[in-house]
Structure formats: structure tokens, C-alpha cells
Amino acid sequence: MKSTKQFDWKDRVKQKEGNLVSDMGGEKVMMSIQSGKYYNLGSTGGRIWELLSQERSVTDLVDVLASEYEIDADTCHAQVIPFLEHMSREGLIDVVHED
């Protein structure tokens, strides 16, 4: 059974291998080799995916995105967490929950 733990600022996230990603007109489209499902990550989701090519904390991810999109960290966090939760449920990212 997959964890339903909420994401925390200290948690670390990274892309899982086994996904084919293509840039289609500025938006990232991905296919999971494992499930055969397709995902349209959009431009912002595509940027998150790029940033997750290396393991990073949620804090670091939010800091980079907040700076790039010129929004405050709390607003960015509130928008990024549901995206990460969905990617986690779909088995697209690895998550290390820090205590």
C-alpha cells in the first residue's frame, strides 16, 4: 500500500526512471513505460520534472520555482504539493520522507 503521508518541506523528491519525456511546443509530455499511461505535464509541470532530474528537497524545489515564477514561497508550495502528490500516486517520482 502506498503512503498517504503529506509532503513536508524537508522531504526529498526525484524522478523515477522508466519514463519517456518529449518537449511538444514548450510543454512536456511523458509516457510511463511501466504503466503505459501518458501525462501532459504542461510547461510548469515540465519545469518541475526537469528540476527533479536530481534529488532535491521540497524546500529547494519551491525556492527555485518561486524565484523563477516570481511568486512567494507559501503560494508556490501550496501549488506544487498537489502536483507532487499526484506524481507520487502515479509512481512517477521517488519520495524520501524526512522525520
XYZ file of N, CA, C and O in Angstrom:
396
model
N 0.837 -1.170 0.000
C 0.000 0.000 0.000
C 0.888 1.242 0.000
O 1.850 1.330 0.741
N 0.567 2.216 -0.844
C 1.362 3.426 -0.946
C 1.071 4.350 0.222
O -0.035 4.430 0.709
N 2.123 5.076 0.613
C 1.990 6.012 1.728
C 1.078 7.172 1.341
O 1.113 7.652 0.224
N 0.283 7.600 2.301
C -0.570 8.763 2.069
C -0.073 9.945 2.901
O -0.782 10.909 3.085
N 1.165 9.841 3.402
C 1.737 10.902 4.214
C 1.796 12.195 3.404
O 2.146 12.188 2.236
N 1.444 13.293 4.048
C 1.539 14.600 3.413
C 2.999 14.943 3.155
O 3.879 14.561 3.909
N 3.242 15.693 2.092
C 4.596 16.162 1.820
C 4.981 17.226 2.832
O 4.170 18.046 3.237
N 6.244 17.210 3.222
C 6.786 18.187 4.144
C 7.899 18.944 3.422
O 8.482 18.442 2.467
N 8.202 20.125 3.888
C 9.256 20.957 3.279
C 10.592 20.209 3.207
O 11.378 20.438 2.298
N 10.873 19.322 4.172
C 12.175 18.633 4.241
C 12.226 17.382 3.367
O 13.304 16.847 3.148
N 11.082 16.890 2.909
C 11.070 15.673 2.110
C 11.912 15.858 0.849
O 12.052 16.960 0.328
N 12.476 14.745 0.375
C 13.321 14.786 -0.813
C 12.612 14.034 -1.942
O 12.018 12.988 -1.710
N 12.677 14.590 -3.139
C 11.983 14.012 -4.284
C 12.925 13.920 -5.479
O 13.868 14.701 -5.614
N 12.648 12.938 -6.349
C 13.469 12.712 -7.539
C 12.647 11.948 -8.571
O 11.775 11.159 -8.214
N 12.941 12.186 -9.835
C 12.297 11.428 -10.918
C 12.561 9.938 -10.739
O 13.659 9.554 -10.339
N 11.570 9.125 -11.065
C 11.801 7.689 -11.195
C 12.231 7.435 -12.624
O 11.805 8.128 -13.557
N 13.056 6.439 -12.802
C 13.466 6.080 -14.157
C 12.337 5.306 -14.829
O 11.423 4.822 -14.184
N 12.410 5.224 -16.149
C 11.424 4.453 -16.880
C 10.299 5.290 -17.455
O 9.194 4.793 -17.653
N 10.580 6.558 -17.713
C 9.588 7.432 -18.326
C 10.199 8.093 -19.556
O 11.331 8.566 -19.502
N 9.446 8.114 -20.617
C 9.879 8.795 -21.832
C 9.251 10.177 -21.840
O 8.037 10.312 -21.685
N 10.080 11.205 -22.016
C 9.594 12.581 -21.973
C 9.960 13.278 -23.267
O 11.072 13.148 -23.771
N 8.993 14.029 -23.798
C 9.203 14.771 -25.034
C 8.723 16.200 -24.850
O 7.749 16.455 -24.147
N 9.417 17.126 -25.491
C 9.017 18.525 -25.459
C 8.147 18.781 -26.684
O 8.584 18.596 -27.810
N 6.909 19.193 -26.440
C 5.977 19.435 -27.538
C 5.491 20.876 -27.446
O 4.576 21.177 -26.686
N 6.133 21.759 -28.182
C 5.715 23.148 -28.201
C 5.828 23.839 -26.861
O 4.961 24.621 -26.491
N 6.889 23.552 -26.102
C 7.092 24.188 -24.808
C 6.457 23.463 -23.649
O 6.635 23.859 -22.501
N 5.686 22.420 -23.913
C 5.088 21.617 -22.839
C 5.698 20.224 -22.861
O 6.003 19.690 -23.917
N 5.868 19.661 -21.683
C 6.418 18.313 -21.579
C 5.292 17.296 -21.581
O 4.291 17.448 -20.890
N 5.482 16.269 -22.395
C 4.559 15.137 -22.450
C 5.373 13.907 -22.077
O 6.497 13.729 -22.542
N 4.804 13.064 -21.227
C 5.543 11.921 -20.720
C 4.722 10.649 -20.851
O 3.496 10.674 -20.726
N 5.434 9.551 -21.098
C 4.801 8.241 -21.087
C 5.543 7.372 -20.081
O 6.769 7.289 -20.106
N 4.773 6.762 -19.196
C 5.348 5.818 -18.242
C 5.499 4.477 -18.937
O 4.507 3.904 -19.401
N 6.720 3.996 -19.018
C 6.961 2.697 -19.654
C 6.302 1.590 -18.838
O 5.747 0.650 -19.384
N 6.316 1.735 -17.520
C 5.745 0.719 -16.635
C 4.238 0.582 -16.812
O 3.712 -0.516 -16.954
N 3.527 1.716 -16.804
C 2.061 1.646 -16.846
C 1.486 1.842 -18.241
O 0.329 1.511 -18.485
N 2.280 2.439 -19.142
C 1.778 2.750 -20.475
C 0.911 3.996 -20.515
O 0.347 4.334 -21.543
N 0.798 4.710 -19.393
C -0.018 5.918 -19.334
C 0.762 7.106 -19.887
O 1.974 7.191 -19.752
N 0.002 8.035 -20.461
C 0.570 9.290 -20.949
C 0.184 10.415 -19.995
O -0.911 10.415 -19.436
N 1.086 11.388 -19.853
C 0.848 12.539 -18.987
C 1.267 13.804 -19.729
O 2.355 13.852 -20.294
N 0.405 14.814 -19.716
C 0.783 16.127 -20.217
C 1.160 16.951 -18.996
O 0.303 17.334 -18.212
N 2.446 17.211 -18.843
C 2.927 17.934 -17.674
C 2.769 19.440 -17.816
O 2.879 20.164 -16.830
N 2.521 19.911 -19.025
C 2.428 21.348 -19.243
C 3.795 21.991 -19.125
O 4.816 21.321 -18.990
N 3.840 23.295 -19.158
C 5.138 23.976 -19.089
C 5.669 24.010 -17.656
O 6.841 23.707 -17.416
N 4.832 24.340 -16.676
C 5.296 24.409 -15.292
C 5.596 23.014 -14.758
O 6.631 22.800 -14.119
N 4.720 22.053 -15.030
C 4.976 20.673 -14.615
C 6.231 20.132 -15.274
O 6.993 19.373 -14.661
N 6.447 20.537 -16.518
C 7.666 20.134 -17.217
C 8.909 20.697 -16.546
O 9.935 20.023 -16.442
N 8.807 21.937 -16.074
C 9.941 22.544 -15.359
C 10.193 21.805 -14.052
O 11.346 21.533 -13.694
N 9.136 21.451 -13.344
C 9.299 20.675 -12.111
C 9.987 19.353 -12.429
O 10.922 18.942 -11.747
N 9.553 18.699 -13.493
C 10.151 17.424 -13.898
C 11.648 17.594 -14.162
O 12.462 16.780 -13.732
N 12.015 18.664 -14.873
C 13.432 18.934 -15.143
C 14.208 19.097 -13.844
O 15.309 18.553 -13.687
N 13.647 19.858 -12.913
C 14.329 20.097 -11.644
C 14.491 18.812 -10.834
O 15.416 18.691 -10.032
N 13.597 17.854 -11.043
C 13.661 16.600 -10.292
C 14.577 15.564 -10.940
O 14.618 14.418 -10.514
N 15.335 15.984 -11.952
C 16.315 15.063 -12.528
C 17.407 14.749 -11.508
O 18.063 13.719 -11.580
N 17.561 15.646 -10.533
C 18.443 15.413 -9.401
C 17.592 15.462 -8.136
O 16.662 16.257 -8.047
N 17.927 14.591 -7.182
C 17.165 14.600 -5.928
C 17.312 15.958 -5.261
O 18.395 16.526 -5.212
N 16.174 16.486 -4.794
C 16.208 17.757 -4.072
C 15.086 17.797 -3.063
O 14.107 17.079 -3.190
N 15.264 18.648 -2.079
C 14.225 18.798 -1.061
C 13.068 19.607 -1.637
O 13.233 20.363 -2.602
N 11.906 19.452 -1.019
C 10.750 20.252 -1.416
C 11.084 21.729 -1.227
O 10.734 22.564 -2.059
N 11.799 22.063 -0.157
C 12.196 23.455 0.091
C 13.001 23.999 -1.078
O 12.737 25.102 -1.573
N 13.994 23.243 -1.526
C 14.838 23.680 -2.636
C 14.007 23.827 -3.915
O 14.130 24.818 -4.634
N 13.155 22.857 -4.184
C 12.303 22.901 -5.364
C 11.423 24.150 -5.349
O 11.337 24.884 -6.334
N 10.782 24.399 -4.225
C 9.901 25.562 -4.087
C 10.697 26.858 -4.221
O 10.253 27.796 -4.887
N 11.881 26.916 -3.621
C 12.710 28.127 -3.715
C 13.050 28.450 -5.167
O 12.947 29.604 -5.596
N 13.450 27.443 -5.934
C 13.806 27.658 -7.339
C 12.584 28.121 -8.127
O 12.644 29.111 -8.869
N 11.465 27.426 -7.956
C 10.261 27.778 -8.710
C 9.713 29.151 -8.313
O 9.305 29.925 -9.183
N 9.718 29.455 -7.020
C 9.215 30.758 -6.555
C 10.043 31.882 -7.165
O 9.495 32.912 -7.576
N 11.339 31.670 -7.254
C 12.221 32.676 -7.847
C 11.962 32.806 -9.349
O 11.824 33.917 -9.872
N 11.871 31.676 -10.042
C 11.675 31.698 -11.495
C 10.319 32.279 -11.890
O 10.210 32.976 -12.889
N 9.286 31.968 -11.112
C 7.933 32.418 -11.454
C 7.512 33.672 -10.682
O 6.379 34.140 -10.816
N 8.444 34.186 -9.859
C 8.234 35.430 -9.112
C 6.953 35.409 -8.271
O 6.091 36.279 -8.373
N 6.822 34.339 -7.458
C 5.718 34.237 -6.500
C 6.310 33.916 -5.134
O 7.458 33.484 -5.034
N 5.523 34.129 -4.081
C 6.058 33.846 -2.754
C 6.093 32.334 -2.508
O 5.351 31.570 -3.120
N 6.981 31.934 -1.616
C 7.237 30.511 -1.366
C 6.002 29.767 -0.868
O 5.773 28.618 -1.263
N 5.188 30.388 -0.014
C 3.998 29.701 0.504
C 2.984 29.417 -0.599
O 2.394 28.328 -0.655
N 2.784 30.388 -1.497
C 1.871 30.188 -2.628
C 2.408 29.095 -3.547
O 1.663 28.212 -3.979
N 3.701 29.148 -3.813
C 4.327 28.140 -4.665
C 4.181 26.750 -4.040
O 3.806 25.796 -4.720
N 4.476 26.641 -2.751
C 4.366 25.369 -2.036
C 2.949 24.813 -2.144
O 2.754 23.630 -2.433
N 1.958 25.680 -1.938
C 0.556 25.256 -1.995
C 0.172 24.734 -3.372
O -0.712 23.882 -3.504
N 0.832 25.219 -4.415
C 0.521 24.775 -5.770
C 1.363 23.573 -6.200
O 0.903 22.745 -6.987
N 2.570 23.465 -5.678
C 3.476 22.379 -6.066
C 3.116 21.066 -5.382
O 3.191 19.990 -5.986
N 2.693 21.137 -4.117
C 2.425 19.911 -3.352
C 1.371 19.013 -4.004
O 1.597 17.809 -4.144
N 0.214 19.522 -4.444
C -0.748 18.629 -5.099
C -0.170 17.957 -6.357
O -0.465 16.797 -6.637
N 0.666 18.685 -7.090
C 1.314 18.116 -8.279
C 2.247 16.971 -7.866
O 2.216 15.893 -8.471
N 3.059 17.188 -6.837
C 3.962 16.138 -6.362
C 3.188 14.943 -5.820
O 3.569 13.792 -6.061
N 2.099 15.210 -5.100
C 1.280 14.114 -4.575
C 0.713 13.267 -5.713
O 0.699 12.036 -5.629
N 0.248 13.924 -6.765
C -0.286 13.191 -7.916
C 0.823 12.365 -8.580
O 0.620 11.190 -8.896
N 1.980 12.969 -8.765
C 3.096 12.243 -9.389
C 3.518 11.061 -8.528
O 3.855 10.002 -9.056
N 3.475 11.236 -7.215
C 3.820 10.144 -6.303
C 2.804 9.008 -6.408
O 3.173 7.835 -6.505
N 1.503 9.356 -6.410
C 0.451 8.329 -6.538
C 0.579 7.566 -7.856
O 0.280 6.373 -7.919
N 1.009 8.251 -8.898
C 1.156 7.614 -10.210
C 2.466 6.838 -10.339
O 2.710 6.206 -11.359
N 3.307 6.908 -9.308
C 4.577 6.170 -9.327
C 5.631 6.794 -10.227
O 6.505 6.101 -10.734
N 5.574 8.111 -10.420
C 6.491 8.793 -11.330
C 7.699 9.392 -10.621
O 8.694 9.715 -11.270
N 7.608 9.555 -9.302
C 8.725 10.112 -8.540
C 9.002 9.258 -7.316
O 8.125 8.549 -6.832
N 10.234 9.323 -6.864
C 10.614 8.711 -5.593
C 10.575 9.789 -4.541
O 11.010 10.922 -4.770
N 10.064 9.440 -3.362
C 9.944 10.391 -2.268
C 10.589 9.795 -1.028
O 10.340 8.648 -0.685
N 11.463 10.582 -0.390
C 12.038 10.199 0.888
C 11.465 11.167 1.912
O 11.761 12.367 1.866
N 10.608 10.655 2.797
C 10.006 11.486 3.841
C 11.010 11.624 4.984
O 11.459 10.622 5.537
N 11.346 12.860 5.285
C 12.281 13.143 6.377
C 11.496 13.332 7.661
O 10.442 13.941 7.666
N 12.036 12.800 8.765
C 11.370 12.961 10.063
C 11.927 14.133 10.819
O 12.996 14.568 10.677
